[in-house]
Coordinates of C-alpha atoms in Angstrom, one line a residue:
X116 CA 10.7 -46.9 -40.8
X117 CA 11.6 -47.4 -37.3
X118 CA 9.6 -44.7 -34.9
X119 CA 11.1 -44.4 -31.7
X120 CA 9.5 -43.3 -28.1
X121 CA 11.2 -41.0 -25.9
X122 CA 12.5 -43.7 -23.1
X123 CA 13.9 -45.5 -26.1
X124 CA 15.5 -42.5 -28.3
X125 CA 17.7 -41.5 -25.2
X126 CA 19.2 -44.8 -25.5
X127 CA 20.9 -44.1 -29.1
X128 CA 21.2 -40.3 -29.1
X129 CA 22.9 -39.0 -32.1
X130 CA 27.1 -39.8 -31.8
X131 CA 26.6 -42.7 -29.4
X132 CA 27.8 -46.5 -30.1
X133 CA 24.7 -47.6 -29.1
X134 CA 23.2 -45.7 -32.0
X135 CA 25.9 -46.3 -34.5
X136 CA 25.5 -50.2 -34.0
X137 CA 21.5 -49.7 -34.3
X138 CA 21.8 -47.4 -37.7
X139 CA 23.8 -50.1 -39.2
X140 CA 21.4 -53.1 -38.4
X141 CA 18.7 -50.7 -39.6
X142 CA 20.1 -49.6 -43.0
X143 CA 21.2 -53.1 -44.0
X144 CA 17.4 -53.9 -43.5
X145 CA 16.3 -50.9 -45.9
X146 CA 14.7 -48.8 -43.0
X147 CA 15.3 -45.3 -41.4
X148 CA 14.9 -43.7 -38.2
X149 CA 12.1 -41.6 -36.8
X150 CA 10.4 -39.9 -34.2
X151 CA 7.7 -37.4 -33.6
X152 CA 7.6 -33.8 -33.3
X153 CA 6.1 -34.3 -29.2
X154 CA 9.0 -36.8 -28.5
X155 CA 11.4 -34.1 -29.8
X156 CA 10.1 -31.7 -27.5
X157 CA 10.4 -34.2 -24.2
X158 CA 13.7 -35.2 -24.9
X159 CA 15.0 -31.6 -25.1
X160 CA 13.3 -30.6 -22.4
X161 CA 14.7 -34.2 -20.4
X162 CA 18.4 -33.0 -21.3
X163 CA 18.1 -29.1 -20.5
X164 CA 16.7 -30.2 -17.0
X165 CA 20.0 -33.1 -16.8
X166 CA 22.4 -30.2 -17.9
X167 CA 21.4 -27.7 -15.7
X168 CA 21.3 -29.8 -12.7
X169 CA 24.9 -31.1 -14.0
X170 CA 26.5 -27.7 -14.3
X171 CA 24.6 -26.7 -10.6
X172 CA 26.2 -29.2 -9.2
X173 CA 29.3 -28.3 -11.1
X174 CA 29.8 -25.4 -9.9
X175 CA 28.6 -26.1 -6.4
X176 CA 31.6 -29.0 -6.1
X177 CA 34.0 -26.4 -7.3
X178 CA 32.6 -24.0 -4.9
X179 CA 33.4 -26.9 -2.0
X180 CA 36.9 -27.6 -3.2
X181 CA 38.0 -23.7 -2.7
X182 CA 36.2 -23.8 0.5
X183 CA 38.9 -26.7 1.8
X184 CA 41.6 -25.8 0.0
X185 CA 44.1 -22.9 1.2
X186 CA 44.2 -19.7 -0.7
X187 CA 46.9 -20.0 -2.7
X188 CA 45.9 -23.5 -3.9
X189 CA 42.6 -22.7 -5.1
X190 CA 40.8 -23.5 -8.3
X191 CA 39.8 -20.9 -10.7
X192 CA 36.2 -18.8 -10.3
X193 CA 33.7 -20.8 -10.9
X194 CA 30.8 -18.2 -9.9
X195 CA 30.6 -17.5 -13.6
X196 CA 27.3 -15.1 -13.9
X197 CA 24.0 -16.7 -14.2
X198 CA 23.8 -15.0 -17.4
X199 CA 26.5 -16.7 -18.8
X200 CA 25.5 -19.9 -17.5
X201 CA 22.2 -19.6 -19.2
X202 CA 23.8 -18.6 -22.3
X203 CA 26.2 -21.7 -22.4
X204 CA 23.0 -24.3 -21.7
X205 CA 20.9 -22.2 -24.5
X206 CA 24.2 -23.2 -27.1
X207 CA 24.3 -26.6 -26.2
X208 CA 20.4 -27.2 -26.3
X209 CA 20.3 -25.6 -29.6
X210 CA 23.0 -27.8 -30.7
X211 CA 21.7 -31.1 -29.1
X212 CA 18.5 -30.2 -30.8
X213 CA 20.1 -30.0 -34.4
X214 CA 21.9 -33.3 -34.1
X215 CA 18.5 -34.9 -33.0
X216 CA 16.7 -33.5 -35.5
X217 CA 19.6 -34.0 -38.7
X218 CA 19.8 -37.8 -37.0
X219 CA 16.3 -38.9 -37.2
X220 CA 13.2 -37.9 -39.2
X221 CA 10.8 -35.9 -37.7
X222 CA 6.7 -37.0 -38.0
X223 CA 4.5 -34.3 -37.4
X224 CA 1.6 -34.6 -35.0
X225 CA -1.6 -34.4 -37.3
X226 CA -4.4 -31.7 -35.6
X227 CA -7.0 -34.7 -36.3
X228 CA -4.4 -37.0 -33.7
X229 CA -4.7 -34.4 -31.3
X230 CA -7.8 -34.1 -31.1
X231 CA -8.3 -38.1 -30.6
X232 CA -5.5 -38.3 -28.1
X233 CA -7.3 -36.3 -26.2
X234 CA -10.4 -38.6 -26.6
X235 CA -8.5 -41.5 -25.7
X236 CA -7.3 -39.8 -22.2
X237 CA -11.1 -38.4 -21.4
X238 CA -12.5 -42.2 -21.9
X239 CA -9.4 -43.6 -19.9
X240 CA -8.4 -46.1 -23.3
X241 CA -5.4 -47.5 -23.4
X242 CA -2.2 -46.0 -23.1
X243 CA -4.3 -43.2 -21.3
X244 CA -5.6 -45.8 -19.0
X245 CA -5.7 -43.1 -15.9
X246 CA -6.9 -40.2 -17.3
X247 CA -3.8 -38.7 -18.1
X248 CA -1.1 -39.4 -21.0
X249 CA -2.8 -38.1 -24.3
X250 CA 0.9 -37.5 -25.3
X251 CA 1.8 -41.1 -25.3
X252 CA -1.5 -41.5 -27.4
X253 CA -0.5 -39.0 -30.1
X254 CA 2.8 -40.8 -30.6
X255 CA 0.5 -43.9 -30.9
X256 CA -1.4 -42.2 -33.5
X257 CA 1.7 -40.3 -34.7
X258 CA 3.4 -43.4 -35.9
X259 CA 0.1 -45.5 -36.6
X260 CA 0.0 -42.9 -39.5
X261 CA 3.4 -43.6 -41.1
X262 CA 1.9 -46.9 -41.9
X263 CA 0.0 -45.3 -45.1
X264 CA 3.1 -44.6 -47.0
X265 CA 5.8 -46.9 -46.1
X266 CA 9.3 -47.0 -47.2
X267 CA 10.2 -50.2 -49.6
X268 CA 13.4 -52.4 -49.2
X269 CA 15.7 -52.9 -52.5
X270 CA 13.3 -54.9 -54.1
X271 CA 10.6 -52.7 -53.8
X272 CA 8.8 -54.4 -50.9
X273 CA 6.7 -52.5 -48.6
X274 CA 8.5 -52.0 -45.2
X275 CA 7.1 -52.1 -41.8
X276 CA 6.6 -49.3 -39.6
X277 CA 8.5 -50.6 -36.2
X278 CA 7.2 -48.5 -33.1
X279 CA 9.4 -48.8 -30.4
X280 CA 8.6 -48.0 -27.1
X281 CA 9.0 -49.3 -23.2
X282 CA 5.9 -48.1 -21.5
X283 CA 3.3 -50.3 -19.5
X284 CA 0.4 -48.1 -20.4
X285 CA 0.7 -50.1 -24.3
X286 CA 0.3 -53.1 -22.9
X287 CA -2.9 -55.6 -22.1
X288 CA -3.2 -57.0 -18.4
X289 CA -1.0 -59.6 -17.2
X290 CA 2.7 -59.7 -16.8
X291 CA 3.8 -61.1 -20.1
X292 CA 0.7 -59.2 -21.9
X293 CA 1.2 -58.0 -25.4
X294 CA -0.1 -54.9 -26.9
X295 CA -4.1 -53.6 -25.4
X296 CA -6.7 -55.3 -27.3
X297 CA -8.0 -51.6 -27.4
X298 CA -4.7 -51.0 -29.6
X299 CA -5.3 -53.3 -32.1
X300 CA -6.2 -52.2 -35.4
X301 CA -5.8 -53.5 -39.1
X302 CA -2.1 -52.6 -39.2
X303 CA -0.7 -54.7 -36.4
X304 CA -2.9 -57.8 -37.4
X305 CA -1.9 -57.3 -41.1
X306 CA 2.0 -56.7 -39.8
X307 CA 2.3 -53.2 -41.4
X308 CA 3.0 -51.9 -37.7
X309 CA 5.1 -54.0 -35.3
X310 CA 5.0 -52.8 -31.9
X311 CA 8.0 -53.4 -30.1
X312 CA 9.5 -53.0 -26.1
X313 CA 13.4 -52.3 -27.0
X314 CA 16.1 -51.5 -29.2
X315 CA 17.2 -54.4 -28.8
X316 CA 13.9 -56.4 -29.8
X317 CA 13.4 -53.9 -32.7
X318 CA 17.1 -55.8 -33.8
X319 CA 16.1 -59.1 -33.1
X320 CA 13.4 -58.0 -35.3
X321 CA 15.3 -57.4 -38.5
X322 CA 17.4 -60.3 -38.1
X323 CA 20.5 -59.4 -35.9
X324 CA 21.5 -62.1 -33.8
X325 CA 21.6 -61.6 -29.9
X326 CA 23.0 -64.3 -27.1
X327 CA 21.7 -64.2 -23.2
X328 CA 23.2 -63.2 -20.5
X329 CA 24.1 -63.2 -16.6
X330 CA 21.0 -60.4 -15.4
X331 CA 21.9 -61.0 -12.0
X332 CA 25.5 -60.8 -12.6
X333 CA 25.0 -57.4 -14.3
X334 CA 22.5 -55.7 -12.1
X335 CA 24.5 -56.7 -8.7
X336 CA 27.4 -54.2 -10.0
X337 CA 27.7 -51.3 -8.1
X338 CA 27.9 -49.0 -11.7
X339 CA 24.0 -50.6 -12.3
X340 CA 22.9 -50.1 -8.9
X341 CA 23.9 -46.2 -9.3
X342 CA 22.4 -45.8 -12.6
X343 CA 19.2 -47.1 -10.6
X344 CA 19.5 -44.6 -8.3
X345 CA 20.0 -42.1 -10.3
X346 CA 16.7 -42.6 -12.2
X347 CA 14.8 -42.9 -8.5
X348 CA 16.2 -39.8 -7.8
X349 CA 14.9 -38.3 -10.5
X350 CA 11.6 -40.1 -10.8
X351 CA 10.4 -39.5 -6.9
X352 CA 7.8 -36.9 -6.4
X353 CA 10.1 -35.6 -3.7
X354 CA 13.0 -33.7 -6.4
X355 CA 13.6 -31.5 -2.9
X356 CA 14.6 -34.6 -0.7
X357 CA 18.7 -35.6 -0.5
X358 CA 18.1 -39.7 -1.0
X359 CA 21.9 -40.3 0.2
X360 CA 22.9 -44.0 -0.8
X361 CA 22.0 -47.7 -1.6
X362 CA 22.5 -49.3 1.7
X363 CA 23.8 -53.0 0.8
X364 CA 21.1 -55.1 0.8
X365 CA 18.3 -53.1 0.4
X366 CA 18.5 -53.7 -3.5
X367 CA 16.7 -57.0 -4.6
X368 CA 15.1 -57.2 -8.2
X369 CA 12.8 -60.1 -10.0
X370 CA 13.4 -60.2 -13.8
X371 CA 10.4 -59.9 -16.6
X372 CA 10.1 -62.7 -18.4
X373 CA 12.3 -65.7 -18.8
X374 CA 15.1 -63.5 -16.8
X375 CA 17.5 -63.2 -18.8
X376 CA 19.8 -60.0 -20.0
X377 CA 19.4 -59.5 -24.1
X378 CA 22.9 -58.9 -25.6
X379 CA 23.8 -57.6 -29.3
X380 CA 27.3 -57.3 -30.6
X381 CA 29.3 -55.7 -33.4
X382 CA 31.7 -53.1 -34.7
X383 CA 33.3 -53.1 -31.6
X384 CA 30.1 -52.5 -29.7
X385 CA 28.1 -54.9 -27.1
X386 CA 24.3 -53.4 -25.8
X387 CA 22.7 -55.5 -23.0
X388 CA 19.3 -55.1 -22.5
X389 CA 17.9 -56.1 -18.9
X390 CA 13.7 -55.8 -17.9
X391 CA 12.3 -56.0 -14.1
X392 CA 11.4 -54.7 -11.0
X393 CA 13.8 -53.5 -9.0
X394 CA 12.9 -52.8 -4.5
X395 CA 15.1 -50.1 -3.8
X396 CA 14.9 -48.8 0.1
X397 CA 15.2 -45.2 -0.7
X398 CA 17.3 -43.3 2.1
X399 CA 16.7 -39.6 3.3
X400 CA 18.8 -39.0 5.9
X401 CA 20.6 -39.9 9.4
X402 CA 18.2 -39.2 12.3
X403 CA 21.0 -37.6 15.3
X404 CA 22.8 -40.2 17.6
X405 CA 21.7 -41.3 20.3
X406 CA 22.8 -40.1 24.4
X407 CA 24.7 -43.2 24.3
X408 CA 26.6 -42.6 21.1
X409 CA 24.9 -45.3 19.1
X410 CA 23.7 -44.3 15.6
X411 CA 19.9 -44.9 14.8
X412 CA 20.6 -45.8 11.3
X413 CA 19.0 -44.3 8.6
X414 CA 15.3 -43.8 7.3
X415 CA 14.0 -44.1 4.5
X416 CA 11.4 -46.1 2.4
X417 CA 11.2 -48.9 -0.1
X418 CA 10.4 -48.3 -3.6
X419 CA 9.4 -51.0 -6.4
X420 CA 10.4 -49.4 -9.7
X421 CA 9.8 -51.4 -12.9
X422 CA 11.7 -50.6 -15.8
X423 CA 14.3 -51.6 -18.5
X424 CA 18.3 -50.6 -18.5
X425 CA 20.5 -50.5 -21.9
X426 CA 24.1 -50.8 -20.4
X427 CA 26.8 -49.8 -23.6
X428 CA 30.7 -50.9 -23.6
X429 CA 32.5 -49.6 -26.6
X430 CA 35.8 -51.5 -27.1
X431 CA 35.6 -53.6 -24.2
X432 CA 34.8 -50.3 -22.3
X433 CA 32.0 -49.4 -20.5
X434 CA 30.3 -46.1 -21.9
X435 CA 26.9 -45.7 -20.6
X436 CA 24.3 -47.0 -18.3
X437 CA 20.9 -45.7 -18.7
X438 CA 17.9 -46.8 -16.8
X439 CA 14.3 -46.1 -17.6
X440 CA 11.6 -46.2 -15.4
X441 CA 8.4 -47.2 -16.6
X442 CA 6.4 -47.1 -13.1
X443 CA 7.7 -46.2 -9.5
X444 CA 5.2 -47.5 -6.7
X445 CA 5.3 -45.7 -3.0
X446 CA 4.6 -47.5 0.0
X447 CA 1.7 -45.3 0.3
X448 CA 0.6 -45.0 -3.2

């Protein structure tokens, strides 16, 4: 059985190529997929948030166009009622929900997991290392369960549980630390739970091949650089604040590990898989010219965001490219 976290489920949602190269590698190695009831729960709340800021600024752009164009070459109402609007996002949750939920198996949180999760966070033990997070220690515990009845391969071989996840709070100190000392238990020494960072590591694990390549290459593109952006934008505790643009230059990154981008190919689909930390000067807006007519340039702020992007190309194509943030530090944080 391979659990999945939330940062790592949104990057094979059910109908995507990333997922239908994944579900291959994974049935050919006897295991299905999984996640818990509290991840279920996160990533529909993630997507209801992402389509109703989509359709806002839907129907805002729509609302812009009319404004320029003359009256007899305007667009179609767009001020459908927010009644309707609600309605339509209600449909499409409930339908993304039911595709999540035929697409992977969902583990229910035990009340006895609870219960320690919430230990775990009051005694600041790993992943709950600030206080806070008893939901990433319930899915912890969650998939630490599935170990006592695990699936068997075609020879009757007990199987693994494979818990993937990308979050700093799992790991130990140190840069290239492995899982917390505090999160070792009888399962992971005895390999009946393999804790894994990535899709893509989780396919390395069952034997796919992968190749290396350019990370710099990639993340210099200006596609990657928006996708990074995007997840700033959406990460910063300022949601209220119009961060306008990527000045060039003001992007530089330093790669985990040996720096290199993890690549997996087949059926017509390639998934690269790139780690680091990425300084992003964040900008807010233009401060007024000044007497002389000279711009002051913007303001703004730096940003170090760690984190781990899955770019997908289907057919040569490119069809997606999702960054996850695992920590955003402030200047004054």
């Amino acid at each position: 059985m391979i659990v999945l976290d939330s940062n790592q489920l949104r990057f094979v949602l059910p109908h995507s190529p990333a997922l239908r190269l994944f579900s291959a590698v994974a049935e050919r190695a006897g295991h299905t997929f999984a996640t818990t009831d509290t991840v279920i729960r996160e990533v529909v709340r993630q997507r209801r948030e992402e389509l109703e800021g989509a359709l806002a600024a839907f129907v805002k752009s729509k609302r812009e166009v009319n404004r320029l164009l003359s009256p007899g070459k305007r667009m179609s109402a767009v001020n459908f009622p927010d009644r309707l609007r609600a309605l339509k996002i209600k449909e499409a949750i409930a339908e993304f929900e039911d595709d999540v939920r035929d697409t992977f198996q969902v583990l229910a949180t035990a009340p006895e997991d609870a219960v320690v999760a919430l230990e775990m966070e009051a005694d600041q033990r790993p992943p709950c290392n600030n206080g806070t997070r008893a939901r990433d220690a319930v899915i912890w515990l969650t998939a630490a369960r599935a170990c006592r009845s695990p699936e068997s391969d075609a020879s009757s071989r007990p199987l693994p549980v494979i818990f993937v996840y990308q979050d700093k709070d799992f790991r130990g100190p140190g840069k290239a630390a492995g899982l917390a000392p505090e999160l070792v238990n009888e399962d992971t020494e005895a390999g009946r739970l393999l804790v894994l960072p990535t899709v893509l590591a989780a396919m390395d694990a069952l034997g796919y091949p992968q190749k290396f390549a350019d990370a710099e290459e990639i993340t210099a593109g200006e596609g990657f650089q928006q996708a990074l952006l995007d997840a700033v934008i959406r990460s910063t505790p300022f949601p209220s604040r119009q961060l306008a643009q990527i000045e060039e230059g003001d992007v530089t990154v330093r790669f985990n590990g040996d720096g290199k981008a993890r690549q997996c190919l087949g059926d017509g689909t390639k998934l690269t898989s790139i780690a680091g930390t990425w300084s992003v000067r964040v900008v807010t807006e233009r401060p007024p010219r000044r007497p002389d007519g000279q711009g002051r340039g913007y303001r703004g702020f730096p940003m170090a965001v760690e984190g781990a992007a899955l770019m997908v190309e289907d057919r040569g194509l490119p069809t997606a490219i999702d960054f996850v943030p695992q920590s955003v530090h402030l200047p004054w944080a």
